[in-house]
CSV table of C-alpha atoms in Angstrom, one decimal:
chain,number,residue,atom,x,y,z
Q,640,ASP,CA,-8.9,12.7,-35.0
Q,641,THR,CA,-6.7,10.6,-36.5
Q,642,GLY,CA,-5.9,8.3,-33.3
Q,643,VAL,CA,-2.8,7.3,-31.6
Q,644,SER,CA,0.2,6.3,-34.0
Q,645,GLN,CA,3.3,4.7,-33.4
Q,646,ASN,CA,6.4,3.9,-35.1
Q,647,PRO,CA,7.8,1.6,-35.8
Q,648,ARG,CA,5.4,-1.1,-35.6
Q,649,HIS,CA,7.8,-3.8,-35.4
Q,650,LYS,CA,11.4,-3.8,-34.6
Q,651,ILE,CA,14.1,-6.7,-34.5
Q,652,THR,CA,17.5,-5.7,-32.8
Q,653,LYS,CA,20.4,-7.3,-31.5
Q,654,ARG,CA,21.3,-7.2,-28.0
Q,655,GLY,CA,23.3,-4.4,-26.8
Q,656,GLN,CA,21.9,-2.0,-29.5
Q,657,ASN,CA,19.9,0.7,-28.6
Q,658,VAL,CA,16.6,1.1,-29.9
Q,659,THR,CA,14.0,4.4,-30.0
Q,660,PHE,CA,10.3,4.1,-30.6
Q,661,ARG,CA,7.9,7.2,-31.2
Q,662,CYS,CA,4.2,8.0,-30.5
Q,663,ASP,CA,2.1,10.6,-32.0
Q,664,PRO,CA,-1.1,10.7,-29.7
Q,665,ILE,CA,-4.5,12.4,-30.6
Q,666,SER,CA,-3.9,16.1,-31.5
Q,667,GLU,CA,-4.5,18.5,-28.2
Q,668,HIS,CA,-4.4,15.3,-25.8
Q,669,ASN,CA,-2.4,16.8,-22.7
Q,670,ARG,CA,-1.4,13.1,-21.2
Q,671,LEU,CA,0.4,10.7,-22.5
Q,672,TYR,CA,1.2,7.0,-21.1
Q,673,TRP,CA,3.9,4.3,-22.2
Q,674,TYR,CA,3.1,0.9,-21.2
Q,675,ARG,CA,4.8,-2.4,-21.9
Q,676,GLN,CA,3.0,-5.8,-22.6
Q,677,THR,CA,4.3,-9.3,-22.7
Q,678,LEU,CA,2.7,-12.0,-24.0
Q,679,GLY,CA,-0.1,-13.7,-22.3
Q,680,GLN,CA,0.1,-10.4,-19.6
Q,681,GLY,CA,-1.9,-7.4,-19.2
Q,682,PRO,CA,-0.5,-3.9,-20.0
Q,683,GLU,CA,1.8,-2.8,-17.2
Q,684,PHE,CA,2.4,0.9,-16.7
Q,685,LEU,CA,5.9,2.2,-17.6
Q,686,THR,CA,5.8,6.2,-17.3
Q,687,TYR,CA,3.5,9.3,-17.9
Q,688,PHE,CA,3.7,12.8,-18.8
Q,689,GLN,CA,1.3,15.6,-18.9
Q,690,ASN,CA,2.0,18.0,-21.4
Q,691,GLU,CA,6.0,18.0,-21.3
Q,692,ALA,CA,6.5,17.2,-17.9
Q,693,GLN,CA,7.1,13.8,-16.8
Q,694,LEU,CA,5.5,13.0,-14.0
Q,695,GLU,CA,5.6,9.3,-13.2
Q,696,LYS,CA,7.8,6.5,-13.8
Q,697,SER,CA,7.3,2.7,-12.7
Q,698,ARG,CA,10.0,0.9,-10.9
Q,699,LEU,CA,10.0,-1.1,-14.1
Q,700,LEU,CA,11.6,1.3,-16.1
Q,701,SER,CA,15.4,0.7,-15.5
Q,702,ASP,CA,18.1,3.1,-16.1
Q,703,ARG,CA,18.3,1.9,-19.4
Q,704,PHE,CA,15.1,3.3,-20.6
Q,705,SER,CA,14.4,7.1,-21.4
Q,706,ALA,CA,11.4,9.0,-22.3
Q,707,GLU,CA,11.0,12.6,-23.8
Q,708,ARG,CA,8.1,14.5,-24.7
Q,709,PRO,CA,10.1,17.4,-25.9
Q,710,LYS,CA,7.3,20.0,-27.1
Q,711,GLY,CA,4.2,18.1,-25.4
Q,712,SER,CA,2.9,16.7,-28.5
Q,713,PHE,CA,4.9,13.7,-29.5
Q,714,SER,CA,6.8,11.4,-27.4
Q,715,THR,CA,9.9,9.0,-27.6
Q,716,LEU,CA,11.0,5.9,-26.0
Q,717,GLU,CA,14.2,4.8,-25.9
Q,718,ILE,CA,16.1,1.3,-24.7
Q,719,GLN,CA,19.5,1.6,-24.4
Q,720,ARG,CA,21.9,-2.1,-24.1
Q,721,THR,CA,18.7,-3.9,-25.2
Q,722,GLU,CA,18.6,-7.4,-23.3
Q,723,GLN,CA,16.5,-10.3,-24.7
Q,724,GLY,CA,14.3,-9.5,-21.9
Q,725,ASP,CA,13.1,-6.3,-23.1
Q,726,SER,CA,11.0,-8.2,-26.3
Q,727,ALA,CA,7.5,-6.9,-25.6
Q,728,MET,CA,5.1,-5.2,-27.0
Q,729,TYR,CA,5.0,-1.4,-26.0
Q,730,LEU,CA,2.0,0.5,-26.2
Q,731,CYS,CA,1.3,4.5,-25.9
Q,732,ALA,CA,-2.2,5.9,-25.0
Q,733,SER,CA,-3.3,9.5,-24.6
Q,734,SER,CA,-6.3,11.1,-23.0
Q,735,SER,CA,-7.3,14.8,-22.7
Q,736,GLY,CA,-6.8,15.3,-18.9
Q,737,THR,CA,-7.4,19.0,-17.5
Q,738,ALA,CA,-5.8,20.1,-14.0
Q,739,ILE,CA,-9.5,20.0,-12.4
Q,740,PRO,CA,-9.7,17.6,-9.4
Q,741,PHE,CA,-9.1,14.5,-11.3
Q,742,VAL,CA,-11.7,12.4,-12.9
Q,743,GLN,CA,-10.6,9.0,-14.5
Q,744,GLU,CA,-10.1,9.7,-18.3
Q,745,THR,CA,-10.6,7.3,-21.2
Q,746,GLN,CA,-7.3,6.7,-22.4
Q,747,TYR,CA,-6.6,6.2,-26.3
Q,748,PHE,CA,-4.2,3.4,-27.1
Q,749,GLY,CA,-2.1,3.1,-30.1
Q,750,PRO,CA,-1.4,-0.2,-32.5
Q,751,GLY,CA,2.0,-0.7,-30.1
Q,752,THR,CA,5.5,-1.6,-31.4
Q,753,ARG,CA,6.5,-5.2,-31.4
Q,754,LEU,CA,10.5,-5.6,-30.2
Q,755,LEU,CA,12.0,-8.6,-30.9
Q,756,VAL,CA,15.6,-8.9,-29.3
Q,757,LEU,CA,18.1,-11.5,-30.5
V,1280,ALA,CA,-2.0,-4.4,-3.5
V,1281,GLN,CA,-4.7,-3.3,-5.8
V,1282,SER,CA,-5.0,-6.7,-8.2
V,1283,VAL,CA,-7.5,-7.8,-10.8
V,1284,THR,CA,-8.3,-10.9,-11.6
V,1285,GLN,CA,-10.0,-12.6,-14.6
V,1286,LEU,CA,-11.0,-15.8,-13.8
V,1287,ASP,CA,-11.2,-17.1,-17.1
V,1288,SER,CA,-8.0,-17.3,-19.6
V,1289,GLN,CA,-9.6,-18.6,-22.8
V,1290,VAL,CA,-13.5,-18.8,-23.4
V,1291,PRO,CA,-14.8,-20.3,-26.1
V,1292,VAL,CA,-18.2,-19.8,-27.6
V,1293,PHE,CA,-20.4,-20.3,-30.5
V,1294,GLU,CA,-21.7,-17.6,-32.6
V,1295,GLU,CA,-24.9,-16.0,-31.2
V,1296,ALA,CA,-24.6,-17.4,-27.9
V,1297,PRO,CA,-24.5,-15.4,-24.8
V,1298,VAL,CA,-21.0,-14.7,-23.2
V,1299,GLU,CA,-19.9,-13.6,-19.7
V,1300,LEU,CA,-16.5,-12.7,-18.9
V,1301,ARG,CA,-15.4,-12.5,-15.5
V,1302,CYS,CA,-13.6,-9.8,-13.4
V,1303,ASN,CA,-12.8,-9.6,-9.6
V,1304,TYR,CA,-10.8,-6.7,-8.2
V,1305,SER,CA,-9.5,-6.2,-4.7
V,1306,SER,CA,-10.0,-3.0,-3.3
V,1307,SER,CA,-11.7,-1.8,0.0
V,1308,VAL,CA,-12.1,2.0,-1.7
V,1309,SER,CA,-13.7,3.2,-4.6
V,1310,VAL,CA,-12.7,2.4,-8.1
V,1311,TYR,CA,-13.1,3.5,-11.4
V,1312,LEU,CA,-13.7,-0.2,-13.6
V,1313,PHE,CA,-12.9,-0.6,-16.9
V,1314,TRP,CA,-13.0,-3.2,-19.9
V,1315,TYR,CA,-10.8,-3.2,-22.9
V,1316,VAL,CA,-11.1,-5.1,-26.3
V,1317,GLN,CA,-7.8,-6.0,-27.9
V,1318,TYR,CA,-8.3,-7.7,-31.8
V,1319,PRO,CA,-5.4,-9.4,-33.3
V,1320,ASN,CA,-2.5,-7.0,-34.1
V,1321,GLN,CA,-4.0,-4.1,-32.9
V,1322,GLY,CA,-4.1,-1.7,-30.1
V,1323,LEU,CA,-6.7,-1.6,-26.7
V,1324,GLN,CA,-10.0,-0.2,-27.3
V,1325,LEU,CA,-12.3,0.8,-24.9
V,1326,LEU,CA,-15.4,-0.9,-24.6
V,1327,LEU,CA,-16.9,0.4,-21.5
V,1328,LYS,CA,-16.0,1.7,-17.9
V,1329,TYR,CA,-17.8,2.5,-14.5
V,1330,LEU,CA,-17.0,5.7,-12.6
V,1331,SER,CA,-20.3,6.2,-10.5
V,1332,GLY,CA,-23.9,5.8,-10.7
V,1333,SER,CA,-25.8,3.2,-12.3
V,1334,THR,CA,-24.2,-0.1,-11.6
V,1335,LEU,CA,-25.0,-1.5,-15.0
V,1336,VAL,CA,-23.1,0.0,-17.8
V,1337,LYS,CA,-23.7,-0.3,-21.8
V,1338,GLY,CA,-20.8,0.2,-23.8
V,1339,ILE,CA,-19.8,-0.7,-27.4
V,1340,ASN,CA,-20.7,-3.6,-29.7
V,1341,GLY,CA,-23.5,-4.6,-27.8
V,1342,PHE,CA,-21.1,-5.3,-24.4
V,1343,GLU,CA,-22.7,-4.0,-21.1
V,1344,ALA,CA,-20.9,-5.1,-17.5
V,1345,GLU,CA,-22.4,-5.0,-14.3
V,1346,PHE,CA,-20.7,-3.0,-11.3
V,1347,ASN,CA,-21.1,-5.6,-8.0
V,1348,LYS,CA,-19.5,-3.8,-5.1
V,1349,SER,CA,-20.2,-6.5,-2.1
V,1350,GLN,CA,-18.8,-9.0,-4.7
V,1351,THR,CA,-16.0,-6.5,-6.2
V,1352,SER,CA,-17.1,-7.7,-9.3
V,1353,PHE,CA,-17.3,-6.2,-13.0
V,1354,HIS,CA,-18.2,-9.2,-15.1
V,1355,LEU,CA,-18.5,-8.2,-18.9
V,1356,ARG,CA,-21.5,-9.5,-21.0
V,1357,LYS,CA,-22.8,-9.9,-24.5
V,1358,PRO,CA,-26.6,-11.8,-25.0
V,1359,SER,CA,-25.4,-12.9,-28.7
V,1360,VAL,CA,-21.6,-12.8,-29.8
V,1361,HIS,CA,-20.4,-12.5,-33.4
V,1362,ILE,CA,-17.4,-14.3,-35.2
V,1363,SER,CA,-15.9,-10.6,-34.9
V,1364,ASP,CA,-16.1,-10.5,-31.0
V,1365,THR,CA,-12.6,-12.9,-31.3
V,1366,ALA,CA,-10.2,-11.0,-29.4
V,1367,GLU,CA,-8.5,-10.5,-26.2
V,1368,TYR,CA,-10.2,-8.7,-23.7
V,1369,PHE,CA,-8.8,-6.9,-20.4
V,1370,CYS,CA,-10.5,-6.0,-17.1
V,1371,ALA,CA,-8.5,-2.8,-15.6
V,1372,VAL,CA,-8.9,-0.7,-12.3
V,1373,SER,CA,-7.7,2.5,-11.6
V,1374,ASP,CA,-5.1,2.6,-8.4
V,1375,PRO,CA,-6.6,3.7,-5.5
V,1376,GLY,CA,-3.8,5.9,-4.5
V,1377,ASN,CA,-3.2,7.2,-8.3
V,1378,ASN,CA,-6.3,7.6,-10.3
V,1379,ARG,CA,-4.2,7.6,-13.6
V,1380,LYS,CA,-2.5,4.7,-13.4
V,1381,LEU,CA,-4.8,1.6,-14.6
V,1382,ILE,CA,-4.0,-1.9,-12.7
V,1383,TRP,CA,-4.7,-4.6,-15.6
V,1384,GLY,CA,-5.8,-8.3,-15.6
V,1385,LEU,CA,-4.2,-10.9,-17.4
V,1386,GLY,CA,-6.9,-10.7,-20.3
V,1387,THR,CA,-9.3,-13.6,-21.3
V,1388,SER,CA,-9.4,-14.4,-24.6
V,1389,LEU,CA,-12.7,-15.1,-26.5
V,1390,ALA,CA,-13.0,-17.6,-29.2
V,1391,VAL,CA,-16.3,-17.1,-31.3
V,1392,ASN,CA,-16.7,-20.2,-33.1
V,1393,PRO,CA,-19.6,-20.9,-36.1
């Protein structure tokens, strides 16, 4: 168990550029979550995958944001035409949920990708 | 709407002293409750969680929390802190309408001084 990994750890970009982040969950975890955390705030839920299916997307996620998990393993989060307000820490988490009526399972977090939009 | 309030944004404490980090939530239905810790430049790590059963929950690193339904609180405690406990602590509650989604507090910064 190597834990959840995220790449890159840091990204500096200019306003208007596109950026893509990658998350590798704990192997065999079927649930994957993306959160955004700004300074002095708790994480905010962005989106959630069960295997390769994106089951929920927050209203915080504008059309410029897209997430994929094509083979039900790693996931990517892309931000198009970045804005300064997108500057934040982007956190990925995974968990080993099952189809049984839901019991909240532990979400394991990666170290995050810190984005700075100039 | 569900909300989580962490009553202290910063808690300074001396090493080996006891500490309590306070968390209140707003919900009239059953929820699941969590405390996470975030060390500098690291991701979030689960300290402990309350799903059901005993209201006193023990977690890692000597932390424990008590669920109080009547006061809608889930305060985190440690009888004797170490320098290494310096970190940001987040309380979270599951959204009663969506158990997969966690609602987070703003965090409490614990600073343990020698």
